[in-house]
Coordinates of C-alpha atoms in Angstrom, one line a residue:
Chain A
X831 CA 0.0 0.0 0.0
X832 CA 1.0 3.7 0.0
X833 CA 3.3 4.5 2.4
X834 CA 4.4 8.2 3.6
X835 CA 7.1 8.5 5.4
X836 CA 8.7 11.0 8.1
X837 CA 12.4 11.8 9.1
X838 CA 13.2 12.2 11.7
X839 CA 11.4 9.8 13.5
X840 CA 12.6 11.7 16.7
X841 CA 14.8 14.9 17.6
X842 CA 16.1 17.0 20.7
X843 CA 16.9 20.4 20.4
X844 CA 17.8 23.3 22.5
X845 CA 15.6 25.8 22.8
X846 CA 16.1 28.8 20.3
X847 CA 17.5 26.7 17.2
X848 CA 15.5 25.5 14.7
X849 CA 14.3 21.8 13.4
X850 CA 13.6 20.5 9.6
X851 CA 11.4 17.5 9.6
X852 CA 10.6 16.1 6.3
X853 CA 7.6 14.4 5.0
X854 CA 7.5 11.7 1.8
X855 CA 5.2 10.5 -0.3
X856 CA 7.1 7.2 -1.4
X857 CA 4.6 5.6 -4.3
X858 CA 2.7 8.4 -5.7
X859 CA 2.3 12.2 -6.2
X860 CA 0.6 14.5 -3.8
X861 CA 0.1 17.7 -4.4
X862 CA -1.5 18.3 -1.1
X863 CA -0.3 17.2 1.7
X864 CA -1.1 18.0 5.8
X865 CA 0.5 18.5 9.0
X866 CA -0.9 17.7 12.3
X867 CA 0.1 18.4 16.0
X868 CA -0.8 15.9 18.6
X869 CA 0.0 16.5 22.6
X870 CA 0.3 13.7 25.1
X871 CA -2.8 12.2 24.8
X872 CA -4.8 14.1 23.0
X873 CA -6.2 14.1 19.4
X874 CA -4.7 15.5 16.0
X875 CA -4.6 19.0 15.5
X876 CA -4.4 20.1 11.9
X877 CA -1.6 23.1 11.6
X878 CA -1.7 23.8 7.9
X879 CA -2.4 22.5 4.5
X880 CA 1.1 22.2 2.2
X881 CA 0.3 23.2 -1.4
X882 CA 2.4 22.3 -3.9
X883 CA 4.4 25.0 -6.2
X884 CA 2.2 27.4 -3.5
X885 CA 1.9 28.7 0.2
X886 CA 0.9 26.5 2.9
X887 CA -2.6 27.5 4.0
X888 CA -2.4 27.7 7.7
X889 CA -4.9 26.8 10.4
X890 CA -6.3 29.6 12.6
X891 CA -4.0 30.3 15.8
X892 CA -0.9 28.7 14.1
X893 CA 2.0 31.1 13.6
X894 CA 3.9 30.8 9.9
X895 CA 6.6 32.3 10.8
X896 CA 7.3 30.2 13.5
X897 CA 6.2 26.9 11.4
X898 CA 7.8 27.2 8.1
X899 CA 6.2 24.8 5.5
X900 CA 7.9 24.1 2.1
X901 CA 6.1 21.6 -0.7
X902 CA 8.5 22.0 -3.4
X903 CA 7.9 18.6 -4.8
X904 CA 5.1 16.3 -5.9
X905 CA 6.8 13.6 -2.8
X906 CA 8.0 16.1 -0.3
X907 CA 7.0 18.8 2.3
X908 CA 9.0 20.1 4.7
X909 CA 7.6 21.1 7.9
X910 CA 10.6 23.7 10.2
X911 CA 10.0 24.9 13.6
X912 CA 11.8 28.0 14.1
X913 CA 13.4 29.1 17.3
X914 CA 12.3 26.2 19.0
X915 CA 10.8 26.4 22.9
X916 CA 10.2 24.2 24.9
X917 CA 6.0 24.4 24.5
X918 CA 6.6 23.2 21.1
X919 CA 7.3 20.1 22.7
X920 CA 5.0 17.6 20.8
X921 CA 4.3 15.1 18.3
X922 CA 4.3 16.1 14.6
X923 CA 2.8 14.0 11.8
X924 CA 1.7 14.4 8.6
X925 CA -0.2 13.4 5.7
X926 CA -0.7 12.8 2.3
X927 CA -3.1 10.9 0.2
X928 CA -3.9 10.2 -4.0
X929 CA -7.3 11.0 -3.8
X930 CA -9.6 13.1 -1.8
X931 CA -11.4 10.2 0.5
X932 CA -7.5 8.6 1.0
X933 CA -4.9 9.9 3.8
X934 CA -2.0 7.8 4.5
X935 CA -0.1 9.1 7.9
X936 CA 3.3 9.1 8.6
X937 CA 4.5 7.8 11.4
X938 CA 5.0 11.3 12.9
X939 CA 8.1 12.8 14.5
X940 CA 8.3 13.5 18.0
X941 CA 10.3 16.6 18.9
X942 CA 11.6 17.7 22.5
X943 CA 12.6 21.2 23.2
X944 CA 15.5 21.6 26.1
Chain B
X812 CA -18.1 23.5 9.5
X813 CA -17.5 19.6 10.5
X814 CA -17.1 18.7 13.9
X815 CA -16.8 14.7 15.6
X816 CA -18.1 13.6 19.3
X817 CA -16.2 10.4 20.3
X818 CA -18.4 9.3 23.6
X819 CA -15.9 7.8 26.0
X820 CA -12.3 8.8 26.1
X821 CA -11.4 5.2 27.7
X822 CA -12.9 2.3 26.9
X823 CA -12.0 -1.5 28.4
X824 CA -13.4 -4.7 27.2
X825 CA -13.1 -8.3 27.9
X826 CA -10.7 -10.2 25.6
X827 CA -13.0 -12.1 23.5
X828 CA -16.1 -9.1 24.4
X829 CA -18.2 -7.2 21.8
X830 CA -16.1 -4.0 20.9
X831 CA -18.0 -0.7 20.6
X832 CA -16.9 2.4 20.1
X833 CA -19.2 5.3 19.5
X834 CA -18.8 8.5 17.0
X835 CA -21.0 11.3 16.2
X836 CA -20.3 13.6 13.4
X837 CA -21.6 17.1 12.4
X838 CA -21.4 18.5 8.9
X839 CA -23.7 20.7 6.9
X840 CA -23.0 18.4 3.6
X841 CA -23.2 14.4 3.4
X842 CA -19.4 13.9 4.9
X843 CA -16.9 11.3 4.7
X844 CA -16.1 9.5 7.4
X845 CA -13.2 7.6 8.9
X846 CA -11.9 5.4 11.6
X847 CA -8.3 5.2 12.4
X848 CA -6.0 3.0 15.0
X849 CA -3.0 4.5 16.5
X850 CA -0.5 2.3 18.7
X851 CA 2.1 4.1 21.0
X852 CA 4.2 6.1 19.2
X853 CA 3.4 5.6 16.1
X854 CA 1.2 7.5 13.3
X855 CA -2.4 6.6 12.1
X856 CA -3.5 3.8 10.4
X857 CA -6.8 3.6 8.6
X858 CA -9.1 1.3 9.7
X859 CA -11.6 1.6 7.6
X860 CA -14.2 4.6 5.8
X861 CA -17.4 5.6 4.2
X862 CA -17.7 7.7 1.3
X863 CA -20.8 6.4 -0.3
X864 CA -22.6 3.2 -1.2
X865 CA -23.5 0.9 1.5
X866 CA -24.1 2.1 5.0
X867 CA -21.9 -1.2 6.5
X868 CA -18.3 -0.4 6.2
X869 CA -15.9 -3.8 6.9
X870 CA -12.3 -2.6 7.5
X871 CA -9.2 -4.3 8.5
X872 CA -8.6 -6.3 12.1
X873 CA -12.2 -7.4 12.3
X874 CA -13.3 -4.1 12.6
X875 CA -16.6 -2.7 11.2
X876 CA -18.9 0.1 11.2
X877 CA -22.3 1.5 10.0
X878 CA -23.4 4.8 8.9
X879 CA -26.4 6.1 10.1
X880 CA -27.8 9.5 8.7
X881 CA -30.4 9.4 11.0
X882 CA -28.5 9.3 13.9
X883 CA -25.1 11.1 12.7
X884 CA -23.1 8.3 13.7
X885 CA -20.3 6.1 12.5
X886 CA -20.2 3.5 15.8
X887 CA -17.0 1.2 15.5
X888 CA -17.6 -2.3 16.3
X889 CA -15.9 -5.5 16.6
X890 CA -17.6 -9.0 17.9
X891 CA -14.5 -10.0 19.5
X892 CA -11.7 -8.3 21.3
X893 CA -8.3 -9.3 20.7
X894 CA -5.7 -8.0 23.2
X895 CA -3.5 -6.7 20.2
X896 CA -6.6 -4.1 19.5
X897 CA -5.2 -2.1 22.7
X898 CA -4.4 1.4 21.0
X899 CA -6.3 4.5 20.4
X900 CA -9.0 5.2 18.0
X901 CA -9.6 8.5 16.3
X902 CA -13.3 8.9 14.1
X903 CA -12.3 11.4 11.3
X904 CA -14.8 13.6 8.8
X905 CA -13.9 15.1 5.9
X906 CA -16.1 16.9 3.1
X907 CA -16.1 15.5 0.0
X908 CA -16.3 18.9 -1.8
X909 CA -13.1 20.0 0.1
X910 CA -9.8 19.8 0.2
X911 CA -9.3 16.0 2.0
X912 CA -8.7 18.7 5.2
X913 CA -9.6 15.8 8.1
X914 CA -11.3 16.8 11.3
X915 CA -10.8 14.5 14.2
X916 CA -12.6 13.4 17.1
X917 CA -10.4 13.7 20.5
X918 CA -10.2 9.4 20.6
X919 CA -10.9 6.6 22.7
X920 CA -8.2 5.0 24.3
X921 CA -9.5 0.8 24.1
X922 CA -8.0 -1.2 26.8
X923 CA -8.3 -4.9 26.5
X924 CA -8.6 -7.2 29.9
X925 CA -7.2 -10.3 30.0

């Protein structure tokens, strides 16, 4: 089956630098594709829609400047938290599907902030 | 807007019990709707989903669920537990004249008893 995948898998950062985490489609073309915050817990929080060739439409209350998102290929977003503190903490995942009623997750990355 | 109410946040069954978890939606348009497994750590994994056709989805695991206009709900069900269905389980909507944006419910953690 489709497969996305996510690198990676884990990081730890101190707080102020900033982290790249990278999202593939590995068997076909997305020209959408989604990333999701989830705390301990707690359900998935959609952060922004990644566009392809175009800006990443974010969700309200999420900062784009802090939560840089770059779709410059059919197969890959990139997702970078900027300055990095420690209440950004949390579990990031994404997704990408080939049709509209089809999301494959990856198997997130799960970021700590020193 | 779309919105999901997943009654119970923990759930424990029996191993070899009737499995039932329980999902309301809200959306203004007929939606599509989802049920996904998460295991520690890990990203989402479809279980199964309704677009259109018949109201009886079967998905993967055993799992199965029905859509009910009536009702607004997308109940999760399985006749027998199995103690490797211990995870947690997210209900999703979507509208099909969208952008495959997802909308979650905030999950039911299903604990399986020896």
């Amino acid at each position: 089956g489709a497969v996305v995948s996510q690198h990676p898998s884990w990081v730890i950062c101190k707080s102020g630098t900033s982290v790249k985490i990278e999202c593939r489609s590995l068997d076909f073309q997305a020209t959408t594709m989604f990333w999701y915050r989830q705390f301990p817990k707690q359900s998935l929080m959609l952060m922004a829609t990644s566009n392809e060739g175009s800006k990443a439409t974010y969700e309200q209350g999420v900062e784009k400047d802090k939560f840089l998102i770059n779709h410059a290929s059919l197969t890959l977003s990139t997702l970078t938290v900027t300055s990095a503190h420690p209440e950004d903490s949390s579990f990031y995942i994404c997704s990408a599907g080939p049709s509209t009623d089809t999301q494959y997750f990856g198997p997130g990355t799960r970021l700590t902030v020193l | 807007a779309q919105s999901v109410t997943q009654l119970g946040s923990h759930v424990s069954v029996s191993e070899g019990a009737l499995v039932l978890l329980r999902c309301n939606y809200s959306s203004s348009v007929p939606p599509y709707l989802f049920w996904y497994v998460q295991y520690p750590n890990q990203g989402l994994q479809l279980l199964l989903k309704y677009t259109t056709g018949a109201t009886l989805v079967k998905g993967i695991n055993g799992f199965e669920a029905e859509f009910k206009k009536s009702e607004t709900s997308f109940h999760l069900t399985k006749p027998s537990a199995h103690m490797s269905d211990a995870a947690e389980y997210f209900c999703a909507v979507s509208d099909p004249l969208g952008n495959e944006k997802l909308t979650f419910g905030t999950g039911t953690r299903l604990t399986i008893i020896p």
